[in-house]
Amino acid sequence: MRKFREAAIIMNKLKMTIVMMIGIFFMVGMLGTACAQGSNFSVKADTIEYDMQSGDGMAKGNVVLKQDGGTATAANAEFNSKTKSGRLTGGVVADRDDSHVVCYTFVMHNEDYSSAIGDARLTKGDKTLASERVDYYKNREYAETVGSWARLSMADGSILDAVKITYDGKVGVANATGGVAISSPPRDLTASADTAVYETNNSGYIELIGNAKATQDGNTVEGNRLRLNNTSNKAEASGNVKIVYVPKPVEKKENVTADENAALQMAKAPVEVA
């Protein structure tokens, strides 16, 4: 009889866990939206415990959380149904709509603020922000990296590297600081600076500030400040400006004189303007 009572208690705990956890995980963080009444939710794990008085719950082993088309998996999970906070640990993978999160630990501070920690990668649409830690504020669609490195990559192969990157998803603008390096194969562009403002839309711009340098199609512009237009491929430079222009290859001609050959060689040489 005792074993039957213990089994009944465990089953009651499991049922209460499923009921009380409704709306916790996907209400918060990058993937979250407030849950409507009666929304579909399920949690699976090897073991689940729940304290009805405090609201604290714990799921261990092969945790799978599902809500309204979103799914999160982890090794373990802790949560509080009253504060709507929680922590998933161990190989966390979460998906909802066009959002994808991969990290070691996912912390839900509250309904608006969440953190992906440990080789974190947050993908939204065609852009991925990676760092040691990425904090995300749902209401503002704003992400911020924490740590010694950060990378924003785009589906077209363009990459922005820096020590720190913040990204405003509403306007598509990234602010990067510390050892900024940009590579954009579609534009045949590489650039570097101390800080940068990167408007990631195709019709946007890149502004480089401090020790700014950009090379495109073999031509290089340096200055204290550079502004590059993504559509026109024009550059505006200010402060100690230096430009190195590499002319396009001149078609070789047969039977040219010595003077004509010298002129052709001069046309091939890089032109430096300071």
Short mmCIF file of C-alpha atoms in Angstrom, two decimals:
data_model
loop_
_atom_site.label_atom_id
_atom_site.label_comp_id
_atom_site.label_asym_id
_atom_site.label_seq_id
_atom_site.Cartn_x
_atom_site.Cartn_y
_atom_site.Cartn_z
CA MET A 1 0.00 0.00 0.00
CA ARG A 2 2.83 2.37 0.81
CA LYS A 3 4.29 1.95 -2.68
CA PHE A 4 0.91 2.67 -4.23
CA ARG A 5 0.56 5.85 -2.13
CA GLU A 6 4.06 7.01 -3.14
CA ALA A 7 3.27 6.37 -6.80
CA ALA A 8 0.03 8.34 -6.47
CA ILE A 9 1.89 11.26 -4.87
CA ILE A 10 4.45 11.30 -7.69
CA MET A 11 1.69 11.27 -10.32
CA ASN A 12 -0.11 14.13 -8.57
CA LYS A 13 3.12 16.12 -8.51
CA LEU A 14 3.60 15.48 -12.21
CA LYS A 15 0.06 16.58 -13.04
CA MET A 16 0.41 19.74 -10.95
CA THR A 17 3.73 20.50 -12.61
CA ILE A 18 2.21 20.37 -16.06
CA VAL A 19 -0.73 22.54 -15.04
CA MET A 20 1.23 25.13 -13.08
CA MET A 21 4.02 25.45 -15.67
CA ILE A 22 1.63 26.58 -18.40
CA GLY A 23 2.94 29.79 -19.95
CA ILE A 24 6.28 29.90 -18.12
CA PHE A 25 8.94 29.17 -20.72
CA PHE A 26 7.66 30.72 -23.91
CA MET A 27 6.30 33.81 -22.17
CA VAL A 28 9.85 35.06 -21.85
CA GLY A 29 13.07 35.50 -23.71
CA MET A 30 13.80 35.89 -27.36
CA LEU A 31 11.29 33.23 -28.33
CA GLY A 32 8.51 34.29 -25.99
CA THR A 33 5.11 35.88 -26.25
CA ALA A 34 2.39 36.04 -23.61
CA CYS A 35 0.39 32.83 -23.66
CA ALA A 36 -3.32 32.88 -24.37
CA GLN A 37 -5.69 31.03 -22.09
CA GLY A 38 -6.04 27.40 -23.05
CA SER A 39 -2.81 27.37 -25.05
CA ASN A 40 -1.17 24.01 -25.67
CA PHE A 41 1.72 23.22 -23.35
CA SER A 42 3.59 20.09 -22.39
CA VAL A 43 6.71 19.19 -20.45
CA LYS A 44 8.49 15.86 -20.47
CA ALA A 45 11.48 14.70 -18.44
CA ASP A 46 12.87 11.65 -16.70
CA THR A 47 11.85 13.14 -13.32
CA ILE A 48 9.76 16.18 -12.38
CA GLU A 49 9.25 17.76 -8.94
CA TYR A 50 7.02 20.71 -7.98
CA ASP A 51 6.41 22.65 -4.76
CA MET A 52 2.87 24.08 -4.84
CA GLN A 53 3.51 26.52 -1.99
CA SER A 54 6.65 28.20 -3.33
CA GLY A 55 5.99 27.64 -7.03
CA ASP A 56 9.43 26.10 -7.49
CA GLY A 57 9.78 23.22 -9.92
CA MET A 58 12.57 21.03 -11.23
CA ALA A 59 12.80 18.74 -14.26
CA LYS A 60 15.75 16.41 -14.76
CA GLY A 61 16.89 14.35 -17.70
CA ASN A 62 15.88 14.72 -21.35
CA VAL A 63 13.71 17.77 -20.71
CA VAL A 64 11.37 18.75 -23.56
CA LEU A 65 9.15 21.82 -23.28
CA LYS A 66 6.54 22.55 -25.95
CA GLN A 67 4.20 25.53 -26.33
CA ASP A 68 2.23 26.86 -29.31
CA GLY A 69 4.62 25.55 -31.95
CA GLY A 70 7.75 26.32 -29.92
CA THR A 71 10.03 23.62 -28.54
CA ALA A 72 12.95 23.72 -26.10
CA THR A 73 15.16 20.82 -25.09
CA ALA A 74 17.74 20.64 -22.31
CA ALA A 75 19.31 18.23 -19.85
CA ASN A 76 17.71 19.91 -16.82
CA ALA A 77 15.32 22.75 -15.98
CA GLU A 78 14.43 24.80 -12.90
CA PHE A 79 11.50 27.22 -12.77
CA ASN A 80 9.17 29.20 -10.56
CA SER A 81 5.56 29.43 -11.68
CA LYS A 82 4.87 32.52 -9.55
CA THR A 83 7.77 34.71 -10.72
CA LYS A 84 7.70 33.25 -14.24
CA SER A 85 11.46 32.79 -14.09
CA GLY A 86 13.57 29.74 -14.78
CA ARG A 87 16.81 28.18 -15.95
CA LEU A 88 17.47 25.47 -18.52
CA THR A 89 20.91 23.84 -18.54
CA GLY A 90 22.84 21.37 -20.62
CA GLY A 91 22.77 21.48 -24.41
CA VAL A 92 19.86 23.91 -24.66
CA VAL A 93 18.18 24.16 -28.06
CA ALA A 94 15.02 26.24 -28.52
CA ASP A 95 12.96 27.01 -31.61
CA ARG A 96 9.90 29.14 -32.27
CA ASP A 97 8.81 30.59 -35.62
CA ASP A 98 11.97 32.06 -37.24
CA SER A 99 13.93 32.16 -33.96
CA HIS A 100 16.54 29.61 -32.93
CA VAL A 101 18.65 29.53 -29.74
CA VAL A 102 21.60 27.28 -28.95
CA CYS A 103 23.55 27.59 -25.67
CA TYR A 104 24.59 25.72 -22.55
CA THR A 105 22.36 27.66 -20.14
CA PHE A 106 19.19 29.63 -20.87
CA VAL A 107 18.04 31.92 -18.04
CA MET A 108 14.55 33.47 -17.92
CA HIS A 109 14.90 36.47 -15.59
CA ASN A 110 11.34 37.68 -16.18
CA GLU A 111 8.76 37.90 -18.94
CA ASP A 112 10.83 40.41 -20.93
CA TYR A 113 14.48 39.66 -20.14
CA SER A 114 16.39 36.45 -20.85
CA SER A 115 20.02 35.33 -21.23
CA ALA A 116 21.67 32.66 -23.36
CA ILE A 117 24.99 31.66 -21.75
CA GLY A 118 27.84 29.43 -22.88
CA ASP A 119 28.79 29.57 -26.57
CA ALA A 120 25.45 31.23 -27.19
CA ARG A 121 23.98 31.60 -30.67
CA LEU A 122 20.71 33.45 -31.26
CA THR A 123 19.29 33.34 -34.77
CA LYS A 124 16.40 35.52 -35.89
CA GLY A 125 15.49 35.34 -39.55
CA ASP A 126 18.68 35.59 -41.63
CA LYS A 127 20.92 36.94 -38.85
CA THR A 128 22.82 35.15 -36.07
CA LEU A 129 24.35 36.82 -33.01
CA ALA A 130 26.96 34.76 -31.17
CA SER A 131 29.02 35.37 -28.02
CA GLU A 132 29.92 33.91 -24.63
CA ARG A 133 26.61 35.37 -23.44
CA VAL A 134 23.75 37.13 -25.20
CA ASP A 135 21.08 39.06 -23.28
CA TYR A 136 17.76 39.66 -25.01
CA TYR A 137 14.93 42.11 -24.24
CA LYS A 138 11.77 40.92 -25.94
CA ASN A 139 9.70 44.13 -25.87
CA ARG A 140 12.48 46.18 -27.47
CA GLU A 141 13.72 43.36 -29.73
CA TYR A 142 17.15 44.32 -28.44
CA ALA A 143 20.13 41.98 -27.99
CA GLU A 144 23.44 42.65 -26.22
CA THR A 145 26.56 40.49 -25.98
CA VAL A 146 28.58 39.98 -22.79
CA GLY A 147 32.14 38.65 -22.87
CA SER A 148 35.40 39.05 -24.77
CA TRP A 149 34.12 38.32 -28.28
CA ALA A 150 31.02 38.73 -30.41
CA ARG A 151 29.97 37.95 -33.97
CA LEU A 152 26.97 38.98 -36.06
CA SER A 153 26.66 36.91 -39.23
CA MET A 154 24.19 37.20 -42.08
CA ALA A 155 22.85 34.69 -44.57
CA ASP A 156 24.72 36.32 -47.47
CA GLY A 157 28.06 35.51 -45.81
CA SER A 158 28.69 38.97 -44.33
CA ILE A 159 30.29 38.94 -40.86
CA LEU A 160 30.76 41.59 -38.17
CA ASP A 161 33.30 40.73 -35.44
CA ALA A 162 34.00 42.82 -32.32
CA VAL A 163 34.52 42.59 -28.58
CA LYS A 164 30.93 43.72 -27.97
CA ILE A 165 27.88 44.00 -30.22
CA THR A 166 24.40 45.34 -29.55
CA TYR A 167 21.64 44.74 -32.08
CA ASP A 168 18.33 46.57 -32.43
CA GLY A 169 16.04 44.18 -34.27
CA LYS A 170 13.33 46.78 -34.85
CA VAL A 171 15.55 48.92 -37.10
CA GLY A 172 18.20 46.36 -38.04
CA VAL A 173 21.14 48.36 -36.66
CA ALA A 174 24.18 46.84 -34.93
CA ASN A 175 26.64 48.84 -32.80
CA ALA A 176 30.07 47.22 -32.42
CA THR A 177 32.97 48.23 -30.17
CA GLY A 178 36.52 46.96 -29.77
CA GLY A 179 38.59 45.48 -32.58
CA VAL A 180 35.86 45.76 -35.19
CA ALA A 181 36.36 43.66 -38.33
CA ILE A 182 33.87 43.39 -41.20
CA SER A 183 33.86 40.99 -44.11
CA SER A 184 31.22 41.11 -46.84
CA PRO A 185 31.93 38.77 -49.79
CA PRO A 186 28.89 39.92 -51.82
CA ARG A 187 30.34 43.45 -51.82
CA ASP A 188 33.99 42.34 -52.05
CA LEU A 189 34.46 44.44 -48.90
CA THR A 190 36.66 44.17 -45.82
CA ALA A 191 36.82 46.85 -43.14
CA SER A 192 38.17 47.53 -39.65
CA ALA A 193 37.83 50.21 -36.97
CA ASP A 194 37.68 50.82 -33.23
CA THR A 195 33.88 51.09 -33.31
CA ALA A 196 31.22 50.72 -35.98
CA VAL A 197 27.55 51.26 -36.72
CA TYR A 198 26.26 48.64 -39.17
CA GLU A 199 22.83 49.10 -40.73
CA THR A 200 22.25 45.52 -41.84
CA ASN A 201 19.54 46.12 -44.45
CA ASN A 202 20.65 45.93 -48.07
CA SER A 203 19.90 49.63 -48.55
CA GLY A 204 21.76 50.61 -45.40
CA TYR A 205 25.23 51.85 -44.49
CA ILE A 206 28.37 51.07 -42.49
CA GLU A 207 29.96 53.79 -40.36
CA LEU A 208 33.52 53.16 -39.11
CA ILE A 209 34.95 55.29 -36.30
CA GLY A 210 38.56 55.42 -35.10
CA ASN A 211 41.45 53.97 -37.14
CA ALA A 212 38.94 53.27 -39.88
CA LYS A 213 39.97 51.33 -42.97
CA ALA A 214 37.95 49.82 -45.80
CA THR A 215 39.03 47.88 -48.88
CA GLN A 216 36.67 47.20 -51.77
CA ASP A 217 37.49 45.91 -55.25
CA GLY A 218 41.17 46.33 -54.37
CA ASN A 219 40.80 50.03 -53.51
CA THR A 220 41.53 51.16 -49.94
CA VAL A 221 40.30 54.16 -47.96
CA GLU A 222 41.63 55.08 -44.51
CA GLY A 223 40.66 57.86 -42.12
CA ASN A 224 39.50 58.72 -38.65
CA ARG A 225 35.92 58.20 -39.79
CA LEU A 226 34.43 56.43 -42.82
CA ARG A 227 30.86 56.02 -43.98
CA LEU A 228 30.14 53.37 -46.62
CA ASN A 229 26.88 53.18 -48.55
CA ASN A 230 25.74 49.61 -49.21
CA THR A 231 23.89 50.39 -52.43
CA SER A 232 26.02 53.00 -54.20
CA ASN A 233 29.38 51.63 -52.95
CA LYS A 234 30.40 55.22 -52.23
CA ALA A 235 32.60 56.15 -49.27
CA GLU A 236 32.78 59.37 -47.27
CA ALA A 237 36.00 59.86 -45.29
CA SER A 238 37.20 62.47 -42.81
CA GLY A 239 40.31 62.99 -40.68
CA ASN A 240 43.77 61.97 -41.97
CA VAL A 241 42.28 60.53 -45.12
CA LYS A 242 44.39 58.24 -47.28
CA ILE A 243 43.18 56.58 -50.47
CA VAL A 244 44.92 53.88 -52.50
CA TYR A 245 43.27 53.34 -55.88
CA VAL A 246 44.20 50.29 -57.94
CA PRO A 247 43.27 50.75 -61.62
CA LYS A 248 41.65 47.91 -63.44
CA PRO A 249 44.01 45.78 -65.59
CA VAL A 250 44.81 47.38 -68.94
CA GLU A 251 44.33 45.17 -71.95
CA LYS A 252 47.68 44.18 -73.43
CA LYS A 253 48.39 45.49 -76.91
CA GLU A 254 50.65 44.03 -79.56
CA ASN A 255 53.42 45.93 -81.34
CA VAL A 256 53.50 48.97 -79.04
CA THR A 257 56.36 51.46 -78.87
CA ALA A 258 58.55 51.88 -75.78
CA ASP A 259 56.76 55.12 -74.85
CA GLU A 260 53.34 53.47 -75.19
CA ASN A 261 54.49 50.50 -73.08
CA ALA A 262 55.72 52.86 -70.34
CA ALA A 263 52.36 54.62 -70.32
CA LEU A 264 50.57 51.29 -69.97
CA GLN A 265 52.75 50.30 -67.01
CA MET A 266 52.03 53.63 -65.31
CA ALA A 267 48.29 53.06 -65.78
CA LYS A 268 48.58 49.71 -63.99
CA ALA A 269 50.36 51.13 -60.95
CA PRO A 270 48.38 51.88 -57.76
CA VAL A 271 47.60 55.54 -57.15
CA GLU A 272 47.95 56.82 -53.58
CA VAL A 273 46.19 59.99 -52.45
CA ALA A 274 46.77 61.46 -48.99
#
